[in-house]
Tab-separated table of C-alpha atoms and ligand atoms in Angstrom:
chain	number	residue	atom	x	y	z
A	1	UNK	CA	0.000	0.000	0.000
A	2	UNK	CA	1.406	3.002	-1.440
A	3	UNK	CA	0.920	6.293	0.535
A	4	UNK	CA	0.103	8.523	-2.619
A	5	UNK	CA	-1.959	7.735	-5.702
A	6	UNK	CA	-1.990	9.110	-8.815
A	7	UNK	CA	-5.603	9.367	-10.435
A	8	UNK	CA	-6.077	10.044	-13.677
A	9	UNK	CA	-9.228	12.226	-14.911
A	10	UNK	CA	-9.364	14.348	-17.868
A	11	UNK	CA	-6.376	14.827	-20.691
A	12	UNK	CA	-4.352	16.830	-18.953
A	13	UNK	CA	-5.553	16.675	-15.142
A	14	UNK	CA	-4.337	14.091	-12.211
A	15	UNK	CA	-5.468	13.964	-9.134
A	16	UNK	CA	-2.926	12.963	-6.493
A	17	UNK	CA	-4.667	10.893	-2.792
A	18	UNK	CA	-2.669	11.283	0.050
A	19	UNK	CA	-3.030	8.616	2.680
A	20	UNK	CA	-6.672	8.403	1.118
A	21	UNK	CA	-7.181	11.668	3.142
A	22	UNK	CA	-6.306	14.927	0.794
A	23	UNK	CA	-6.259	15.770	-3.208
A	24	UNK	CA	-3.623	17.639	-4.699
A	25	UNK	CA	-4.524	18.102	-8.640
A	26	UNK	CA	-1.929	18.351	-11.397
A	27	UNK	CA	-3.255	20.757	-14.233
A	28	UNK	CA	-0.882	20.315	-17.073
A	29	UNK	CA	-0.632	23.278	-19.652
A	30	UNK	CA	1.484	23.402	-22.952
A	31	UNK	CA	3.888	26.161	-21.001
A	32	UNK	CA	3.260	25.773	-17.120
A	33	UNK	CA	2.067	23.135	-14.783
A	34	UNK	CA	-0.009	24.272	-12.221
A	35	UNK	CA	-0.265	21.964	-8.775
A	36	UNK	CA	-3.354	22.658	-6.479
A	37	UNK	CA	-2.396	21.884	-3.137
A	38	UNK	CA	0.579	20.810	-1.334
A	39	UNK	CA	-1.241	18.126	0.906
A	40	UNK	CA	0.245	17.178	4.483
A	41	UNK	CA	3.971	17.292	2.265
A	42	UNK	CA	4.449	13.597	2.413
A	43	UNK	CA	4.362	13.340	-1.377
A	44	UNK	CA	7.720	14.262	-3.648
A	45	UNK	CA	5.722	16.430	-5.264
A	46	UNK	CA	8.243	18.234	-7.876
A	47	UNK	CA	9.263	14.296	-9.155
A	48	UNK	CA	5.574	13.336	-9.608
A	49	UNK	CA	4.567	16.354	-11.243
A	50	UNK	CA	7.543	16.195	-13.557
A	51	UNK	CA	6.977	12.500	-14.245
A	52	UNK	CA	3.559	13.440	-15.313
A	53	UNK	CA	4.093	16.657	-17.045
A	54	UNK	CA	7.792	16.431	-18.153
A	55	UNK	CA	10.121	19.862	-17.542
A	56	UNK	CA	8.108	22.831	-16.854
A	57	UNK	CA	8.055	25.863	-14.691
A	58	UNK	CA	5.361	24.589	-12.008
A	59	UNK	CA	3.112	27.328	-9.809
A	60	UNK	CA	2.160	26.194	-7.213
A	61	UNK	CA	-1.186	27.408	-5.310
A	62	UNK	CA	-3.245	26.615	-2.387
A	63	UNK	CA	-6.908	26.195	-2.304
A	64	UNK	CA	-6.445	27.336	1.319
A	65	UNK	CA	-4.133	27.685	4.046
A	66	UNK	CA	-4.937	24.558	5.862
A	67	UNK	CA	-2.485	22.238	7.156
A	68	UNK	CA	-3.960	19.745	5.182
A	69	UNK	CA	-3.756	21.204	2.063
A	70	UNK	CA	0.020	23.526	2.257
A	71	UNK	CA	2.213	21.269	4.490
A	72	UNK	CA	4.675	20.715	1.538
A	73	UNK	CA	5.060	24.163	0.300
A	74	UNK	CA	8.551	23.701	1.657
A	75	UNK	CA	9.316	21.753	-1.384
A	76	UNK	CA	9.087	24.793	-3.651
A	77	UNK	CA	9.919	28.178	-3.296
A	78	UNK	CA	6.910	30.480	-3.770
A	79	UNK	CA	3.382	29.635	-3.586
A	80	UNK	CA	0.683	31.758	-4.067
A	81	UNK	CA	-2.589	31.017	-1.700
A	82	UNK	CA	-6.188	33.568	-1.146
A	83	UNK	CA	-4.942	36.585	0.457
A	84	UNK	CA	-6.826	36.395	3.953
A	85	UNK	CA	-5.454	33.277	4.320
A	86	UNK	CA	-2.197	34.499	3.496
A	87	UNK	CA	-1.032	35.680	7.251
A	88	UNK	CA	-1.588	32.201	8.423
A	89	UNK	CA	0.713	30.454	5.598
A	90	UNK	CA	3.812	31.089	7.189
A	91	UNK	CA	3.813	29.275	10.375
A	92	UNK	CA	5.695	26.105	11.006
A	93	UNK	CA	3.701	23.063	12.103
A	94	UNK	CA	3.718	23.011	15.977
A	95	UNK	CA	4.170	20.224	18.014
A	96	UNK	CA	0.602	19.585	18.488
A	97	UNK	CA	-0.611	20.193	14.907
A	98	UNK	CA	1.812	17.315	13.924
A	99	UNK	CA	0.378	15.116	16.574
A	100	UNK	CA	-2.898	16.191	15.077
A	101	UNK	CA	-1.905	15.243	11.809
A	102	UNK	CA	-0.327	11.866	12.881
A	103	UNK	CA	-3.812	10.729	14.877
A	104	UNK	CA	-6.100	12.313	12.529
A	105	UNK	CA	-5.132	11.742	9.216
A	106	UNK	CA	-2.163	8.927	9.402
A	107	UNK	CA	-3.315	6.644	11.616
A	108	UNK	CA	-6.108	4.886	9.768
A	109	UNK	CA	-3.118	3.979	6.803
A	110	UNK	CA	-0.851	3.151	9.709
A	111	UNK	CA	-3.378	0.882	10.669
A	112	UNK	CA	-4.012	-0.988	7.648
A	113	UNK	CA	-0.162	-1.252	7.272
A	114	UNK	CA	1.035	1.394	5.457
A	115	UNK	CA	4.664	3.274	6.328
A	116	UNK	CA	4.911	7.171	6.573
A	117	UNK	CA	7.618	7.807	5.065
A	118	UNK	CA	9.799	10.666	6.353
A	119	UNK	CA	8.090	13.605	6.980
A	120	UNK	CA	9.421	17.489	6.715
A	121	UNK	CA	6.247	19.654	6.447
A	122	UNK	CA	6.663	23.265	6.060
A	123	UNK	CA	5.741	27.225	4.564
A	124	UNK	CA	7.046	28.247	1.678
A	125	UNK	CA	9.899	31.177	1.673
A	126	UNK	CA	7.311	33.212	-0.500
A	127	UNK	CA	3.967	33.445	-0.144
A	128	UNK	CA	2.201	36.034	-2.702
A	129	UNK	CA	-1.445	36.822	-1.956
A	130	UNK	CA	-3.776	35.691	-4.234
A	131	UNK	CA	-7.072	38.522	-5.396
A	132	UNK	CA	-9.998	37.993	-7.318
A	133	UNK	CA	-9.580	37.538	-10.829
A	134	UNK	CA	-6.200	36.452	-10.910
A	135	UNK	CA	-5.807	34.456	-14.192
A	136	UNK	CA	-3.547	31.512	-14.629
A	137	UNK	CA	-2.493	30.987	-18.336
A	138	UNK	CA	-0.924	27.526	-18.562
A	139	UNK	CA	-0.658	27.602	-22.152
A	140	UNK	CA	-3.891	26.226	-23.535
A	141	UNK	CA	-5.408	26.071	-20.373
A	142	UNK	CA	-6.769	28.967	-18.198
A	143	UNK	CA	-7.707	29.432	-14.449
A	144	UNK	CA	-9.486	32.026	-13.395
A	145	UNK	CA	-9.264	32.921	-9.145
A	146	UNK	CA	-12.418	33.193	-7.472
A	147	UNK	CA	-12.556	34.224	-3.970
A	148	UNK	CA	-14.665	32.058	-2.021
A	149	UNK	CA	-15.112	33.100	1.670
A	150	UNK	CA	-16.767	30.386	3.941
A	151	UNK	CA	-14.960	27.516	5.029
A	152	UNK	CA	-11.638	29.675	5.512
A	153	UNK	CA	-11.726	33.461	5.028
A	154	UNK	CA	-8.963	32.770	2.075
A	155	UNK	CA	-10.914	30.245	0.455
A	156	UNK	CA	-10.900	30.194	-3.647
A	157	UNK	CA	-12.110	28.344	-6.310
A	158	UNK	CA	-9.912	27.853	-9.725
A	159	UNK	CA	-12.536	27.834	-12.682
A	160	UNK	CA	-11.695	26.433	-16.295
A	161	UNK	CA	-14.067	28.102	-17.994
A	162	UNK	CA	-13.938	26.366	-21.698
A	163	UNK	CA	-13.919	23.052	-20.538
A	164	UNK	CA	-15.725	23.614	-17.244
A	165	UNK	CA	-13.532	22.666	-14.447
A	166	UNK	CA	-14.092	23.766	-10.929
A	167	UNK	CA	-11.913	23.703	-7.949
A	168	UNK	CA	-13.679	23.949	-4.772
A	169	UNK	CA	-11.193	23.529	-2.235
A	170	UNK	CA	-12.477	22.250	1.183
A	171	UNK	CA	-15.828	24.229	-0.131
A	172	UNK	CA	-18.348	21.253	-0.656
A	173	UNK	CA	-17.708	17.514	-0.012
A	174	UNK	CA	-19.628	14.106	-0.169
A	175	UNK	CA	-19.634	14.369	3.452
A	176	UNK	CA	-20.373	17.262	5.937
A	177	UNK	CA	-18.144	20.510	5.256
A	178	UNK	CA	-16.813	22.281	8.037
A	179	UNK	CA	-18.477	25.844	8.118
A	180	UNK	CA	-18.196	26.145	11.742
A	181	UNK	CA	-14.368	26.716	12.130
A	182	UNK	CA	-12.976	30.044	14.073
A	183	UNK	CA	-11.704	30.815	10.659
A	184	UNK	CA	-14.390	30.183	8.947
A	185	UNK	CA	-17.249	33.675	7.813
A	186	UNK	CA	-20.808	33.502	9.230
A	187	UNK	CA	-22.716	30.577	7.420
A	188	UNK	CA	-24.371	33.531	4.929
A	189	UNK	CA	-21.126	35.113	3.726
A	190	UNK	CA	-20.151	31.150	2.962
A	191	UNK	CA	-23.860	30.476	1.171
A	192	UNK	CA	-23.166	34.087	-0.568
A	193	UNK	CA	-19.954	32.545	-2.043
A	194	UNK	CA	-21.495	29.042	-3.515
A	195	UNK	CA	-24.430	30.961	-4.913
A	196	UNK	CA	-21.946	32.976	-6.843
A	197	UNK	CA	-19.967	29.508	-7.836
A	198	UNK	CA	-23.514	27.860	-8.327
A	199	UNK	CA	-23.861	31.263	-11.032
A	200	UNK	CA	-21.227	30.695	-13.047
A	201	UNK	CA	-21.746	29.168	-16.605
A	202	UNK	CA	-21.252	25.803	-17.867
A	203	UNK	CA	-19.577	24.002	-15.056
A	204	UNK	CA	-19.624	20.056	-16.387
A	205	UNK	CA	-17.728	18.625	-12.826
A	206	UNK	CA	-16.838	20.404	-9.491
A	207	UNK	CA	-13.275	18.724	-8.116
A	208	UNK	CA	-13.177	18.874	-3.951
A	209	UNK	CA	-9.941	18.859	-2.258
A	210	UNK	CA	-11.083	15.546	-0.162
A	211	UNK	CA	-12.035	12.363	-1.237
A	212	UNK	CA	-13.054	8.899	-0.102
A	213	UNK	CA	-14.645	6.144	-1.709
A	214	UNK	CA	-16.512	5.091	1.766
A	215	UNK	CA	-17.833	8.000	1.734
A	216	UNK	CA	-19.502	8.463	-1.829
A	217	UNK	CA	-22.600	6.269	-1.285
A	218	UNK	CA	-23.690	7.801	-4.891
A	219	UNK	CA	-20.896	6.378	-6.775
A	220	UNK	CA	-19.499	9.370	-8.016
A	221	UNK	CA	-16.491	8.705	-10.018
A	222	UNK	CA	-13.298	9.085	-7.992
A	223	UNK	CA	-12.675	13.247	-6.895
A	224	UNK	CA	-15.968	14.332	-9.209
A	225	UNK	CA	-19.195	15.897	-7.977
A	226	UNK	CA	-21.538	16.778	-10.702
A	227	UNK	CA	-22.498	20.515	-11.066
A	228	UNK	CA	-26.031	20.058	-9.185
A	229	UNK	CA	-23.755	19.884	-6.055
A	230	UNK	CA	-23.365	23.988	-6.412
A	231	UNK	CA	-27.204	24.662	-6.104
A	232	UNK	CA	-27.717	22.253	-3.593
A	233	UNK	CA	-25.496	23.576	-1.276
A	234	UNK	CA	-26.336	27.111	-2.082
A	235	UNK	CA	-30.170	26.493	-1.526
A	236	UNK	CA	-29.070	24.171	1.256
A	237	UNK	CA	-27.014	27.079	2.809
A	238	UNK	CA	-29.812	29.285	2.479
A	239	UNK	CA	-32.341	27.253	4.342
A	240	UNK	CA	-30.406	27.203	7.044
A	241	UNK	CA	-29.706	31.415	7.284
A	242	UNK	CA	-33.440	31.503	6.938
A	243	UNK	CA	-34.424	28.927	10.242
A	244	UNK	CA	-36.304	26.900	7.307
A	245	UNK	CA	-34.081	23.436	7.853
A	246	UNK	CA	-33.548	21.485	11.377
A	247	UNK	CA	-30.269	20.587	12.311
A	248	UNK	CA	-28.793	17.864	14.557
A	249	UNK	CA	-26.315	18.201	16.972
A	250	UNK	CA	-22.620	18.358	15.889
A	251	UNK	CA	-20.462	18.146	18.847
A	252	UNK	CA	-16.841	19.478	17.772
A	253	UNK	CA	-13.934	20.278	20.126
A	254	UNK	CA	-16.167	20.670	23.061
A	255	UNK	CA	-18.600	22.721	21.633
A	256	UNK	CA	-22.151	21.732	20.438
A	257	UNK	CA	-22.084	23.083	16.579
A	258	UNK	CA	-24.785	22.040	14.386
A	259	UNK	CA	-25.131	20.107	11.290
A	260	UNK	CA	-27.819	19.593	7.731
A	261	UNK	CA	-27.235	17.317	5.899
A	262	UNK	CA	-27.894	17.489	2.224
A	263	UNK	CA	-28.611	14.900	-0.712
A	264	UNK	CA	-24.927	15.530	-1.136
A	265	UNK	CA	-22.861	15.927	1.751
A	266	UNK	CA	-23.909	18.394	4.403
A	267	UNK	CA	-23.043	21.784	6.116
A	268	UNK	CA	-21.630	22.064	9.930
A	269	UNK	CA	-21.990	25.272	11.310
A	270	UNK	CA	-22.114	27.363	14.426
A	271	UNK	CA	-25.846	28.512	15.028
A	272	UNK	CA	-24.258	31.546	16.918
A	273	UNK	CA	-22.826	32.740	13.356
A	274	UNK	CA	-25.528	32.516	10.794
A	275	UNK	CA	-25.408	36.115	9.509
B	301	ZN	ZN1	-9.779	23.032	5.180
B	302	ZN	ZN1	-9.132	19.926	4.159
């Protein structure tokens, strides 16, 4: 049992499981590579990508400034991630947060017998803050930036527009998203931000930054949610804001947050920061 896997999905586009627990993607242009995510940094990601893509310049960008999601920015030297969560991307993994990592995310491969390699997460030296409408031309292939408050305040979305890609991030999942996080906005600004995704025109397959095949009871193919997943959770979202929708009880940390779920995965939340 391997502790990466590469996934193949479109002509140009890999997704890359680590531990079975986060999703890097691989977006292959004719002049630049562009990698989505640096996971928990177990991966080597500069060999994979270049086995995949051959020798290109590769930009590197987080979907947000989890630890999840940027522990190997050490392996390059800039990487560019939503500017509020830019003041966070910085900090060296702490004691606990590794121990975190270790029992939260490695210990269920651990258990089945896979080895951890080695492990050196860590920030980038450069981190440049990523706006609104920042366009990444790969040659061929375009991503737009689209600032997507809600489950971080940094959040953002890449969108493909001709052939209708859409990188959500940790923004909507086949299980319950976390909306109730201290750095996550008031439930509304995050239902304000998949409305606006939900908008945009001709999205054919939404990619989430998590993925596991336990928890896909649709049978989605591997790391794809179909583009009814952006209305649903908008709508969804809304209900909520509105007092239309009961919730159950989400204990987290200590404190009793709430939960909906939807047809599609579900929204936690703090019911003290609706609106
Ligand atoms: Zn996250
Ligand atoms: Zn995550």
């Amino acid at each position: 049992m391997d502790f990466y896997r590469i996934i193949p999905l479109r002509e140009n586009l890999w997704a890359i499981s680590e531990v079975g627990k986060t999703v890097m993607y691989v977006i292959n242009g004719q002049e630049k590579v562009l990698l989505l995510d640096t996971g928990f940094g177990l991966v080597p990601l500069r060999d994979v990508v270049r086995k995949l893509c051959g020798e290109k310049p590769i930009v590197v960008l987080n979907s947000h400034g989890h630890i999840d999601h940027n522990s190997g920015n050490n392996q390059f030297d800039t990487v560019y991630v939503g500017c509020y969560d830019e003041p966070g991307s910085h900090a060296q993994l702490t004691e606990e947060d590794r121990t975190h990592v270790r029992e939260t995310y490695f210990s269920e491969f651990e258990k089945a017998g896979g080895v951890i390699p080695e492990w050196n997460p860590g920030p980038a030296r450069q981190v440049i803050a990523l706006r609104e409408g920042d366009v990444f031309d790969l040659g061929g292939i375009r991503l737009e930036v689209l600032e997507a408050p809600g489950h971080s305040l940094g959040s953002v979305a890449l969108f493909e527009r001709e052939r209708g890609w859409l990188f959500t991030g940790d923004l909507m999942l086949t299980w319950e998203v976390w909306g109730q996080l201290d750095c996550s906005t008031t439930l509304r600004v995050y239902g304000e931000s998949i409305e606006r995704l939900a908008a945009l025109p001709g999205v054919t397959t939404v990619f989430p930054a998590h993925w596991e095949q336990e928890k896909n009871p649709a049978g989605f193919p591997e790391c794809e949610l179909p583009p009814r997943v952006l209305p649903m959770y908008a709508d969804g979202i809304r209900r909520i804001v509105s007092g239309e929708t009961p919730s159950v009880a989400y204990p987290f940390r200590g404190k009793s947050m709430r939960c909906v779920y939807f047809e599609i995965g579900g929204m936690a939340f703090d019911s003290d920061r609706l609106g």
